[in-house]
Each structure stands twice: as C-alpha cells, then as structure tokens.
Coordinates of C-alpha atoms and ligand atoms in Angstrom, one line a residue:
I1 CA 97.4 133.1 102.4
P2 CA 99.0 132.7 99.0
P3 CA 100.5 129.4 98.3
L4 CA 103.9 128.8 100.2
D5 CA 107.1 127.7 98.5
T6 CA 107.9 125.3 101.3
L7 CA 105.9 123.9 104.2
I8 CA 108.9 123.1 106.5
A9 CA 111.9 124.3 108.2
P10 CA 114.5 122.5 110.1
R11 CA 112.6 120.7 113.0
V12 CA 109.4 122.4 111.9
A13 CA 106.5 121.5 109.7
L14 CA 103.5 123.4 109.0
L15 CA 100.1 121.6 108.7
G16 CA 96.5 122.9 108.2
D17 CA 95.6 126.4 108.0
A18 CA 99.0 127.4 109.1
A19 CA 100.2 126.0 105.8
H20 CA 97.5 126.8 103.7
G21 CA 94.9 129.1 105.1
M22 CA 92.3 129.2 102.0
A23 CA 89.2 130.7 100.7
P24 CA 86.4 128.6 102.1
D25 CA 84.6 128.1 98.8
L26 CA 85.8 124.7 98.0
G27 CA 85.4 123.2 101.4
Q28 CA 88.8 122.0 101.3
G29 CA 90.8 123.5 104.5
G30 CA 89.8 120.9 107.0
C31 CA 90.2 118.1 104.4
Q32 CA 93.8 119.2 103.4
A33 CA 94.8 119.7 107.1
M34 CA 93.7 115.8 107.4
E35 CA 95.7 114.9 104.5
D36 CA 98.7 116.8 106.0
A37 CA 98.5 114.9 109.1
W38 CA 98.3 111.5 107.5
V39 CA 101.3 112.1 105.2
L40 CA 103.3 113.7 108.0
A41 CA 102.6 110.8 110.3
D42 CA 103.2 108.1 107.7
A43 CA 106.5 109.8 106.6
V44 CA 107.7 109.9 110.3
Q45 CA 106.7 106.3 110.9
H46 CA 108.6 105.1 107.8
A47 CA 111.8 107.5 108.5
L48 CA 112.1 105.8 112.1
T49 CA 112.0 102.4 110.6
E50 CA 114.9 103.3 108.1
H51 CA 116.9 105.7 110.2
A52 CA 118.5 104.9 113.5
D53 CA 119.6 108.3 114.1
T54 CA 116.4 110.3 115.0
S55 CA 117.7 113.7 113.8
I56 CA 118.2 112.1 110.2
A57 CA 114.7 110.3 110.4
L58 CA 113.1 113.7 111.3
A59 CA 115.0 115.5 108.4
T60 CA 114.1 112.7 106.2
A61 CA 110.3 112.6 107.0
L62 CA 110.0 116.6 106.7
T63 CA 111.5 116.6 103.3
H64 CA 109.3 113.7 102.4
Y65 CA 106.1 115.6 103.8
D66 CA 107.0 118.9 102.0
V67 CA 107.7 117.2 98.6
A68 CA 104.4 115.2 98.8
R69 CA 102.3 118.3 100.0
V70 CA 103.6 121.7 98.9
E71 CA 102.3 121.2 95.2
R72 CA 99.0 119.9 96.0
V73 CA 98.1 122.2 98.8
G74 CA 99.3 125.3 96.7
D75 CA 97.0 124.0 93.9
I76 CA 94.2 123.7 96.0
V77 CA 94.7 127.2 97.6
S78 CA 94.7 128.7 94.0
R79 CA 91.5 126.9 93.1
A80 CA 89.6 128.0 96.2
R81 CA 90.8 131.7 95.4
K82 CA 89.6 131.3 91.7
R83 CA 86.3 129.8 93.0
A84 CA 85.9 132.5 95.7
A85 CA 86.3 135.4 93.2
M86 CA 83.7 133.6 90.8
I87 CA 81.1 132.9 93.6
H88 CA 81.5 136.3 95.2
G89 CA 81.3 138.7 92.2
L90 CA 84.9 139.8 91.6
G91 CA 83.8 139.8 87.9
P92 CA 79.8 140.1 87.9
E93 CA 79.4 138.5 84.4
Q94 CA 81.5 135.5 85.6
T95 CA 79.4 135.3 88.6
H96 CA 76.2 135.5 86.9
A97 CA 77.4 132.7 84.3
W98 CA 78.2 130.6 87.3
Y99 CA 74.9 130.8 88.9
D100 CA 73.1 130.2 85.6
E101 CA 75.1 127.1 85.1
L102 CA 74.4 126.0 88.6
A103 CA 70.5 126.5 88.0
H104 CA 70.7 123.7 85.5
E105 CA 73.2 121.6 87.2
D106 CA 72.0 118.0 88.1
G107 CA 74.7 117.2 90.7
D108 CA 76.9 115.1 88.5
A109 CA 79.4 117.8 87.9
I110 CA 79.7 118.8 91.3
L111 CA 80.3 115.2 92.2
A112 CA 82.9 114.7 89.6
G113 CA 84.7 117.9 91.1
L114 CA 84.8 116.6 94.5
K115 CA 85.8 113.0 93.3
K116 CA 88.7 114.6 91.4
T117 CA 89.9 116.6 94.3
V118 CA 89.7 113.5 96.6
V119 CA 91.3 110.7 94.2
G120 CA 93.7 113.2 93.4
G121 CA 95.1 113.2 97.2
P122 CA 97.1 110.7 99.5
L123 CA 93.8 109.1 100.7
G124 CA 92.2 108.7 97.2
Ligands
FAD201 C1 82.6 128.5 108.6 C2 83.7 127.6 108.3 C3 83.3 126.4 107.6 C4 84.2 125.6 106.9 N1 84.0 124.6 106.2 C5 84.8 123.7 105.8 C6 84.4 122.5 105.1 O1 83.3 122.2 104.6 N2 85.2 121.6 104.9 C7 86.6 121.7 105.0 O2 87.4 120.8 104.8 N3 87.0 122.9 105.8 C8 86.1 123.7 106.2 N4 86.6 124.8 107.0 C9 88.0 125.0 107.3 C10 88.4 124.2 108.5 O3 87.7 124.4 109.6 C11 90.0 124.6 108.7 O4 90.6 124.5 107.4 C12 90.7 123.6 109.9 O5 89.6 123.8 111.0 C13 91.9 124.0 110.0 O6 92.3 123.1 111.0 P1 93.6 123.6 111.9 O7 93.8 122.4 112.7 O8 95.0 123.6 110.9 O9 93.3 124.8 112.6 P2 92.2 125.2 113.6 O10 91.0 124.1 113.4 O11 91.9 126.7 113.5 O12 93.0 124.8 114.9 C14 94.1 125.5 115.4 C15 93.8 125.4 117.0 O13 94.9 126.0 117.7 C16 94.4 126.6 118.9 N5 95.6 127.6 119.2 C17 95.7 128.9 118.6 N6 96.7 129.4 119.1 C18 97.2 128.7 120.1 C19 98.3 128.7 121.1 N7 99.0 129.8 121.3 N8 98.3 127.9 122.1 C20 97.7 126.6 121.9 N9 96.5 126.5 121.2 C21 96.3 127.5 120.0 C22 93.1 127.1 118.4 O14 92.2 127.5 119.5 C23 92.6 126.0 117.5 O15 91.9 125.0 118.4 C24 85.6 125.8 107.3 C25 85.9 126.9 108.2 C26 85.1 127.7 108.5 C27 85.5 128.8 109.5

C-alpha cells in the first residue's frame, strides 16, 4: 500500500502490514512491525506514568507513536517500492545494471545498507 499520512485514529493504532504493507525486496516488513510494537508499547508505558486519566494517556501515546513512526515507515515503503522496480525489471536497463553491480559486490555495500536501516530506527 502507498505510505499513509497517519497510522492512528481515535483509540486505534495501525501496526505492521496493516500500517505499511510493503514490497518484500528490502526484507523490512516484519522488522518494521517489531519496531512499531516496541515504540507503541514504550509510548503507552510512559504516557500511563505521566497521566492519571487513561483516556488522555492513550491519546498521548497514540500521537507519540504516530509522530515517531509515520515518516520512517513511509520512507521504507517508498524505498522498498523503488528496490522492487529495480530488481524485477520495471526498467530493464536499470535491472541489468543492478545485477551487473551485484556480480562485483563483496558484501560491504549490502551490510552498510542494512546497518543504515537498523541504526536509523528506534532499536538502533
Ligand atoms: C515470503 C515472505 C518473506 C518475507 N521476508 C521478510 C524478511 O526477510 N524480513 C522481514 O522483516 N519481513 C519479511 N516478510 C514480511 C513479514 O512477514 C510481514 O511484514 C509481517 O509478518 C507482518 O506482520 P503483521 O503482524 O503485521 O501481519 P501478519 O504476520 O500477517 O499477522 C496478521 C495475523 O492476523 C491474523 N488475522 C487476520 N485476520 C484476522 C481476524 N479477522 N481475526 C483474527 N486474526 C486475524 C492472521 O491470521 C495473521 O496471523 C516476508 C513476507 C513474506 C510473505
């Protein structure tokens, strides 16, 4: 699905594929679902210690969750789409260039890409 403008509605939070079903080519769908769960649980825990009124705590936690996640998951959805187009031949020349590059890849660039994605997130 295209990136969403928001992951929340009153008393509702979307997580995982419901929030950001994505092309599989970055291997990030499940990773982002786990980041969502971590951030939401943390936000709820903090909000409950700060607000005695649970309605206010929940609203605060959902807003925090949305602000923390919507841009990151939208960016990864868009990157996964671009990667899918490149890998699966949307533009044949681009796809050939990708596989030519992979043939000479020693693994460093792939590891650097993985590291960038992990370090850029809440568990990094
Ligand atoms: C082939 C493949 C390879 C993948 N490889 C990777 C990878 O390498 N790395 C990675 O990070 N991600 C990968 N993913 C993506 C990852 O599996 C998903 O992004 C992740 O499972 C999403 O988790 P989720 O909890 O949001 O949804 P799901 O795992 O789909 O869980 C939703 C659950 O809700 C249940 N459900 C549905 N409707 C109802 C209902 N009405 N009532 C009760 N229960 C219901 C379903 O049965 C299911 O158990 C891959 C996916 C596929 C298909």
